[in-house]
Coordinates of C-alpha atoms in Angstrom, one line a residue:
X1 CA 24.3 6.0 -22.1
X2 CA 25.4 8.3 -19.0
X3 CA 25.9 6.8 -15.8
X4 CA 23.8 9.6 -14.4
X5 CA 21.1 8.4 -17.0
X6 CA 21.6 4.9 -16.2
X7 CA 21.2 5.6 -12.2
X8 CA 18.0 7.6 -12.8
X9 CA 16.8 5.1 -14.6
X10 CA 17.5 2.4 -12.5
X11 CA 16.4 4.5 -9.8
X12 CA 12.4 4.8 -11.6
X13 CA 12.7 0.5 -11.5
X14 CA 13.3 0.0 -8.0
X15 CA 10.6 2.8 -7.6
X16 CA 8.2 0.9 -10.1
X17 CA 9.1 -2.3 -8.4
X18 CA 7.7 -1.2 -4.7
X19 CA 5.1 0.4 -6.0
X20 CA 3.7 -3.2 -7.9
X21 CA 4.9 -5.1 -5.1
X22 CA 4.4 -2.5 -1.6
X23 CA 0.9 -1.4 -3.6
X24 CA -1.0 -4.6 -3.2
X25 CA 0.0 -4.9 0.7
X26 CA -1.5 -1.2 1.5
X27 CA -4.6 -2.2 -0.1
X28 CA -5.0 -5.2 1.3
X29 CA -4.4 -3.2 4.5
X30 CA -6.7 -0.6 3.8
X31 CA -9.2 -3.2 3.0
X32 CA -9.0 -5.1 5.9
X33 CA -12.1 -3.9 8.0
X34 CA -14.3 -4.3 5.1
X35 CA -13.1 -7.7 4.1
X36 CA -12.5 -9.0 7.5
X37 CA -16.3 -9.6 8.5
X38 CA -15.0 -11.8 12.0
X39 CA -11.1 -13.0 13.2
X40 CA -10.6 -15.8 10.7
X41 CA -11.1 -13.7 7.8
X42 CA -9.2 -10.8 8.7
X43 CA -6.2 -13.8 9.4
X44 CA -7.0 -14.8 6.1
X45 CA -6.5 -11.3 4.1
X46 CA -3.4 -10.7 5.8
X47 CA -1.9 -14.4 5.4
X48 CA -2.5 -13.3 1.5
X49 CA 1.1 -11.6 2.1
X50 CA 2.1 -13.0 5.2
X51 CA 4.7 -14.2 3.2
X52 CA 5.9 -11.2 1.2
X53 CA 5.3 -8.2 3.0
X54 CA 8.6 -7.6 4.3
X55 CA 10.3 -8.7 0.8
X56 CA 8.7 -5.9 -0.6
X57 CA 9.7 -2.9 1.5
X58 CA 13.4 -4.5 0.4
X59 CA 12.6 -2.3 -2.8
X60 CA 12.2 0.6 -0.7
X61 CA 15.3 0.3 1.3
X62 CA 17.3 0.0 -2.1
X63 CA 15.7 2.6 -3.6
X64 CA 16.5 5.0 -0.9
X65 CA 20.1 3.7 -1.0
X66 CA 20.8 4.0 -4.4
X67 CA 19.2 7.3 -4.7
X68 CA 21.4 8.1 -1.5
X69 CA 24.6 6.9 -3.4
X70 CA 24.1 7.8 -7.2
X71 CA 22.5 11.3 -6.1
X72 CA 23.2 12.7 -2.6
X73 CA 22.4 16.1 -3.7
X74 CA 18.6 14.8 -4.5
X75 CA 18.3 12.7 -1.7
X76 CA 19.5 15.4 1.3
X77 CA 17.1 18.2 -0.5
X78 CA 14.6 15.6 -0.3
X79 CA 14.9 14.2 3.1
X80 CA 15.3 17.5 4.7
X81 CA 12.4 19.1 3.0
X82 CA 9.8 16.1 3.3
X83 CA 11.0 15.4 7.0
X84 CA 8.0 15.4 8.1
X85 CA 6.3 13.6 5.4
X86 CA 8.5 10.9 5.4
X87 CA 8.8 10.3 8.7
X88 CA 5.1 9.2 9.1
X89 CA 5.8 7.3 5.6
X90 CA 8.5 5.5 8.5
X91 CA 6.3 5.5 11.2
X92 CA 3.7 3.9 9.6
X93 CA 6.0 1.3 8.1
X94 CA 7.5 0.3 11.6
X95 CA 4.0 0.1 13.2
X96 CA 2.7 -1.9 10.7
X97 CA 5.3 -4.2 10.7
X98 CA 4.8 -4.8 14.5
X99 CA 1.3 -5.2 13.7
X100 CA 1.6 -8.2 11.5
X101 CA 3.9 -9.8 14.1
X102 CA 1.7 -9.2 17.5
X103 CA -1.5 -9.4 16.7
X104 CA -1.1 -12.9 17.1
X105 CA 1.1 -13.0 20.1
X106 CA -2.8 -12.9 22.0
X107 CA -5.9 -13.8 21.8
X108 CA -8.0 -11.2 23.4
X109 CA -10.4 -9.5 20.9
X110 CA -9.5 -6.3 22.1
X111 CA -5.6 -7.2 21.7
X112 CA -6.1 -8.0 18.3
X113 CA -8.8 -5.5 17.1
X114 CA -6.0 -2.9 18.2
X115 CA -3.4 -4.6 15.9
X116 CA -6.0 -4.5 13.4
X117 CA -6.3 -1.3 13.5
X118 CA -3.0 0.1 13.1
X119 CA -2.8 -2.6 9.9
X120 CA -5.8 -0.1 8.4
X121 CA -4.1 3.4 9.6
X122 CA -0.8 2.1 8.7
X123 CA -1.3 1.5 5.0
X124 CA -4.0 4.2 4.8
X125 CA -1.1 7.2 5.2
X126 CA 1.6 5.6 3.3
X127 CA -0.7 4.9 0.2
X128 CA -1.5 8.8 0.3
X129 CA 1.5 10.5 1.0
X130 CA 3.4 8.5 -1.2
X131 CA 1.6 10.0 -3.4
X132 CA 1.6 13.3 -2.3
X133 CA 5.6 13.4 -2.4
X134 CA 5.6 12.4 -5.8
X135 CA 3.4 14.8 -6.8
X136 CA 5.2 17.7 -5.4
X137 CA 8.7 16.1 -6.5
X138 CA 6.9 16.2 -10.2
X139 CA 5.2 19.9 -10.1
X140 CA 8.1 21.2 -8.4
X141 CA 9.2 22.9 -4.8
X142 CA 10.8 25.9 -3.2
X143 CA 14.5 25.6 -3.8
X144 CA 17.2 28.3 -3.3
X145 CA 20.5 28.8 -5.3
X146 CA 21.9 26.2 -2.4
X147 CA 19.1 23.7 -3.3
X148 CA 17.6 23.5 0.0
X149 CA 13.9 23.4 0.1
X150 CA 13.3 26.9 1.2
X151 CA 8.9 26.3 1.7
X152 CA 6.6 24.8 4.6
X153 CA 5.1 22.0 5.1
X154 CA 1.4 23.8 4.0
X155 CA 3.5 24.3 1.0
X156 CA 3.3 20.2 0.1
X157 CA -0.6 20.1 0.4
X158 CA -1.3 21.8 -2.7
X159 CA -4.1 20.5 -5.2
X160 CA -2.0 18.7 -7.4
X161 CA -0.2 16.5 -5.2
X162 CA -3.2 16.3 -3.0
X163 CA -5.2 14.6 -6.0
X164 CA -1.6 12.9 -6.5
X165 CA -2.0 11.0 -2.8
X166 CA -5.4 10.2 -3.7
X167 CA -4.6 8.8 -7.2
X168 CA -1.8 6.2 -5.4
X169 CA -4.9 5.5 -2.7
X170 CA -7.1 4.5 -5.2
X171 CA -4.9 2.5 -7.4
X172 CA -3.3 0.3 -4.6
X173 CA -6.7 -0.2 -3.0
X174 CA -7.7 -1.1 -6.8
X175 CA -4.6 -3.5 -6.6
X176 CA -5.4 -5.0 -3.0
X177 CA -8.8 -6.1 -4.2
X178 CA -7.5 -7.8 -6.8
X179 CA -4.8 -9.9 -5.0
X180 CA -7.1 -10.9 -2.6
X181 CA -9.6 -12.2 -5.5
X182 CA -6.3 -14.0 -7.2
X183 CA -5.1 -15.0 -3.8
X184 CA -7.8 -16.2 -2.1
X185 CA -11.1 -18.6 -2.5
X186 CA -14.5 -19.2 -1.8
X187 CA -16.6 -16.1 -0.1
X188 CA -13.7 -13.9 0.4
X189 CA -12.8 -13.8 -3.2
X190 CA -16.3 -13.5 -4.2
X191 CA -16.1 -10.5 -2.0
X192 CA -12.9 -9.2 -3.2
X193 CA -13.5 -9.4 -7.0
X194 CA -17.0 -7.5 -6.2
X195 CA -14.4 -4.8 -4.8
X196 CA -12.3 -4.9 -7.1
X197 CA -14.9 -3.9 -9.4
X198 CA -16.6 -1.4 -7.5
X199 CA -12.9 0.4 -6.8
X200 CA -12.1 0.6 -10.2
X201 CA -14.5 2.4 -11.3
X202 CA -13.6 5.0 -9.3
X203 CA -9.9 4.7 -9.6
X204 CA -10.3 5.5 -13.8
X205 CA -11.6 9.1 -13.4
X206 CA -9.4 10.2 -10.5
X207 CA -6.2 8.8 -12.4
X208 CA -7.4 10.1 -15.3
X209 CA -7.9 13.3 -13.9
X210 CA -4.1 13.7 -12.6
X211 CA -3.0 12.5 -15.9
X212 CA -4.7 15.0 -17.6
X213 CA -3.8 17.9 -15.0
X214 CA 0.3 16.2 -15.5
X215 CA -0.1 16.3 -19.2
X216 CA -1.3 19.9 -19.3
X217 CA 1.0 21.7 -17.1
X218 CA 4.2 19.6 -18.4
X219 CA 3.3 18.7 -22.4
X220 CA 6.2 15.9 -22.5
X221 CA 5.6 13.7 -25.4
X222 CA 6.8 10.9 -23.9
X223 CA 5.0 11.2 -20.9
X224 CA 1.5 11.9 -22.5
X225 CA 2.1 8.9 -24.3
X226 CA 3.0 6.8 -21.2
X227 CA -0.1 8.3 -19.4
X228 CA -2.2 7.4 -22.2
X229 CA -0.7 3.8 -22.4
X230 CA -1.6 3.3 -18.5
X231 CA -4.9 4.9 -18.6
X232 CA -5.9 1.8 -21.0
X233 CA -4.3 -1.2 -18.9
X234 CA -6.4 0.8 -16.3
X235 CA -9.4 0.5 -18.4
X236 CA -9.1 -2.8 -19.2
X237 CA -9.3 -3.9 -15.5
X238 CA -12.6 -2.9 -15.3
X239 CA -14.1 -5.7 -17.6
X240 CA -11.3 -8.4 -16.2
X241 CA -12.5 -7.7 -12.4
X242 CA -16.8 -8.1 -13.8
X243 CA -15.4 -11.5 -15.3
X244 CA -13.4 -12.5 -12.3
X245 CA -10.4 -12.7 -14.5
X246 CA -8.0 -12.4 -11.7
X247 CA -4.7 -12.8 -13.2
X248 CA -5.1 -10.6 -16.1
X249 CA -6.9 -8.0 -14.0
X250 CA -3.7 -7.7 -11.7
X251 CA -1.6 -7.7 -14.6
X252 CA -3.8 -4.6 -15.8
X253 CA -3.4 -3.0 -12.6
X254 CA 0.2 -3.7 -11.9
X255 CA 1.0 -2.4 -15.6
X256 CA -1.1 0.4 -14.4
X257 CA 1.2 1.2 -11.9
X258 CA 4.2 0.4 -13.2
X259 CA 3.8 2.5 -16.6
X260 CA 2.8 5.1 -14.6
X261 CA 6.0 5.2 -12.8
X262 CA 7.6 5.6 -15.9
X263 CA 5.6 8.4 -17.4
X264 CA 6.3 10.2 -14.0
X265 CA 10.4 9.5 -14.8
X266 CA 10.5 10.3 -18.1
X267 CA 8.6 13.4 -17.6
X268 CA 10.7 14.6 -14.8
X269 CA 14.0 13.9 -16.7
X270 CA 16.6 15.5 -16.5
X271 CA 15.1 17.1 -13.7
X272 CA 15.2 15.1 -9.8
X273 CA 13.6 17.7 -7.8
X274 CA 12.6 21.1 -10.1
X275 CA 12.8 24.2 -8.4
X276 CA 9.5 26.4 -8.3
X277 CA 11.5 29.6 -7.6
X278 CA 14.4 29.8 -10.1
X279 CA 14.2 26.7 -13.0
X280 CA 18.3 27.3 -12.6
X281 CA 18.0 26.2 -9.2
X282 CA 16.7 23.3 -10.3
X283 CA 18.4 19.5 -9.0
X284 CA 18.8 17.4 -12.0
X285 CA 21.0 14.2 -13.1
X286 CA 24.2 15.8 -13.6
X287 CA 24.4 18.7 -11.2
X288 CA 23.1 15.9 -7.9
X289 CA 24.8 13.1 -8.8
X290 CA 28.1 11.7 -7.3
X291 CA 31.3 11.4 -8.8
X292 CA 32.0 8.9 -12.0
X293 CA 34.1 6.4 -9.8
X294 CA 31.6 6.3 -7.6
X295 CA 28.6 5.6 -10.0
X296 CA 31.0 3.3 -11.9
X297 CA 31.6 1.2 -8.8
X298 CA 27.9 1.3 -7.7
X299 CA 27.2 -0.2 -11.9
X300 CA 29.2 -3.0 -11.8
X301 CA 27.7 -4.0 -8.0
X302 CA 24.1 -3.9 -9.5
X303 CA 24.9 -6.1 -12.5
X304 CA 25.9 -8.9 -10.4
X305 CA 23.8 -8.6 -7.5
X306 CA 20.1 -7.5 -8.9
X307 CA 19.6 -10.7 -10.8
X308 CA 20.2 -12.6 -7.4
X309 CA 17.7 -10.5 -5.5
X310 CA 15.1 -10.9 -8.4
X311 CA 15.2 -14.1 -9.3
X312 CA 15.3 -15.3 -5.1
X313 CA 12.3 -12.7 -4.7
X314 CA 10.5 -14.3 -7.8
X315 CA 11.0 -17.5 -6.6
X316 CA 9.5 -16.8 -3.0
X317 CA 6.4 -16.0 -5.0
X318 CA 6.3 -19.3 -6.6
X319 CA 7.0 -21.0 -3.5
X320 CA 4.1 -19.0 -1.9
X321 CA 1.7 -19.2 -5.0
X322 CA -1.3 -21.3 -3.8
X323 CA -5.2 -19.6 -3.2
X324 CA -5.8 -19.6 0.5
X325 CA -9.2 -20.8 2.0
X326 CA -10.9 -20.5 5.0
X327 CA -10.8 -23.6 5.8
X328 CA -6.7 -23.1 6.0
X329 CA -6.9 -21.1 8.6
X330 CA -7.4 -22.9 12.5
X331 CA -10.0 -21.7 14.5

């Protein structure tokens, strides 16, 4: 295998990875007003990843890196042309953050309610523009002969990735709902796994609906057959959140996701970013990526450090893996 092939796949895991992991914390975000009836609740949702939150942006960070190092050509066509984009993605990110660490720094309801609400705003945007950017990134943008993103901003809201960034919504609502039912006891995951079930049956026919419009408009085998393969671990959930199966219904959604992720990679490959105006000005795996030293270097880094990160991160998990009550949390 090329290097370049190697780094785009390794690449589409860390991707995969924040997705599973980051997914669950925007919908447990998004859902906080509707789960969070008073205070103790609300301290209860987000005490669900009190622990992890941060941990799970780490996926982001090396994502962005590693596409920074193993394809700089891809990542300054993307960051220029999705400034804008991506710098709410940031915004949001930093604000929530803050959120989760002041809102207990008070105890005026007013002080907190605030706090509360960037929690909701702040995972709302991410968990549609995400999906937005990928979207685009998938159907294709504006690039000249120089590869620089040559369209608007208007230019990113078409109706694909539009129905993109409300496919992602959906799906890590879906995948909130369903930690807080495997994370939680007594009323609140009786109101979660109710949810849960509730969101996906909504979340099937707008997934399925941008996996049809993907399969359509790109006819990659391996893709369709991806799609197909996380359509039905999206299916399934719907029966495992009715039976309050917990754990198997968040291993249906977070195969969901993660398959997903891979149909999108294998169907952009060995495209990064496609160009919409000339396919030859198109970014792909061999004309963004950096030098062979370079990607050589970066290989033998991440075989000795990414078993570290993933088995410490999979042992915070453990550490953190007991259902929170009510009762756990003070007055």
């Amino acid at each position: 295998m090329e290097l370049t092939t190697f780094w785009f796949l390794l690449i589409g895991v860390l991707w995969a990875g924040y997705f599973l992991l980051e997914g669950f914390d925007f919908g447990v975000g998004i859902l906080l007003p509707v789960v969070g009836v008073d205070d103790r609740s609300r301290r209860l949702a987000i005490n669900t990843i009190g622990p992890v939150w941060d941990g799970n942006e780490v996926w982001l960070l090396v994502a962005g890196g590693a596409t920074f190092a193993a394809f700089p050509e891809w990542y300054a066509t993307l960051f220029s042309g999705f400034f804008l984009p991506l710098l709410l993605i940031l915004v949001a990110l930093i604000v929530r953050g803050l959120a989760f660490e002041y809102r207990g720094k008070r105890d005026g309801v007013v002080w907190r309610r605030r706090w509360d609400t960037s929690i909701f705003v702040c995972s709302l945007v991410p968990a549609i523009l995400w999906g937005v950017a990928f979207g685009n990134i998938l159907r294709g943008v504006e690039l000249d002969a120089q590869h620089e993103y040559v369209g608007g901003f208007f230019n990113l809201l078409n109706p694909y990735a539009l129905l993109g960034g409300l496919t992602t919504l959906v799906l890590f609502t879906l995948h909130g709902a369903v930690f807080l039912a495997l994370k939680t006891d007594g009323p609140m995951r009786e109101h979660a796994g109710r949810l849960a079930a509730r969101l996906a049956l909504l979340a099937v026919p707008v997934a399925a609906a941008f996996l049809i419009w993907t399969a359509i408009t790109h006819r990659d085998g391996w893709g369709i057959a991806l799609s197909a393969v996380a359509a039905a671990t999206l299916v399934a959930a719907i029966p495992l959140t009715r039976a309050r199966r917990e754990g198997w219904a968040f291993t249906a959604t977070g195969a969901t996701l993660l398959i997903a992720v891979a149909a999108l990679f294998v169907t952009l490959f060995p495209d990064v970013m496609p160009s919409t105006v000339d396919p030859a000005y198109s970014l792909t795996v061999h004309n963004a990526s950096s030098t062979p030293y370079t990607l050589k270097v970066m290989s033998w880094v991440a075989v000795c450090f990414t078993p570290i990160v993933l088995l410490y991160q999979g042992w915070t998990y453990w550490v953190f893996r007991k259902r929170l009550k009510l009762s756990d949390i003070p007055a």
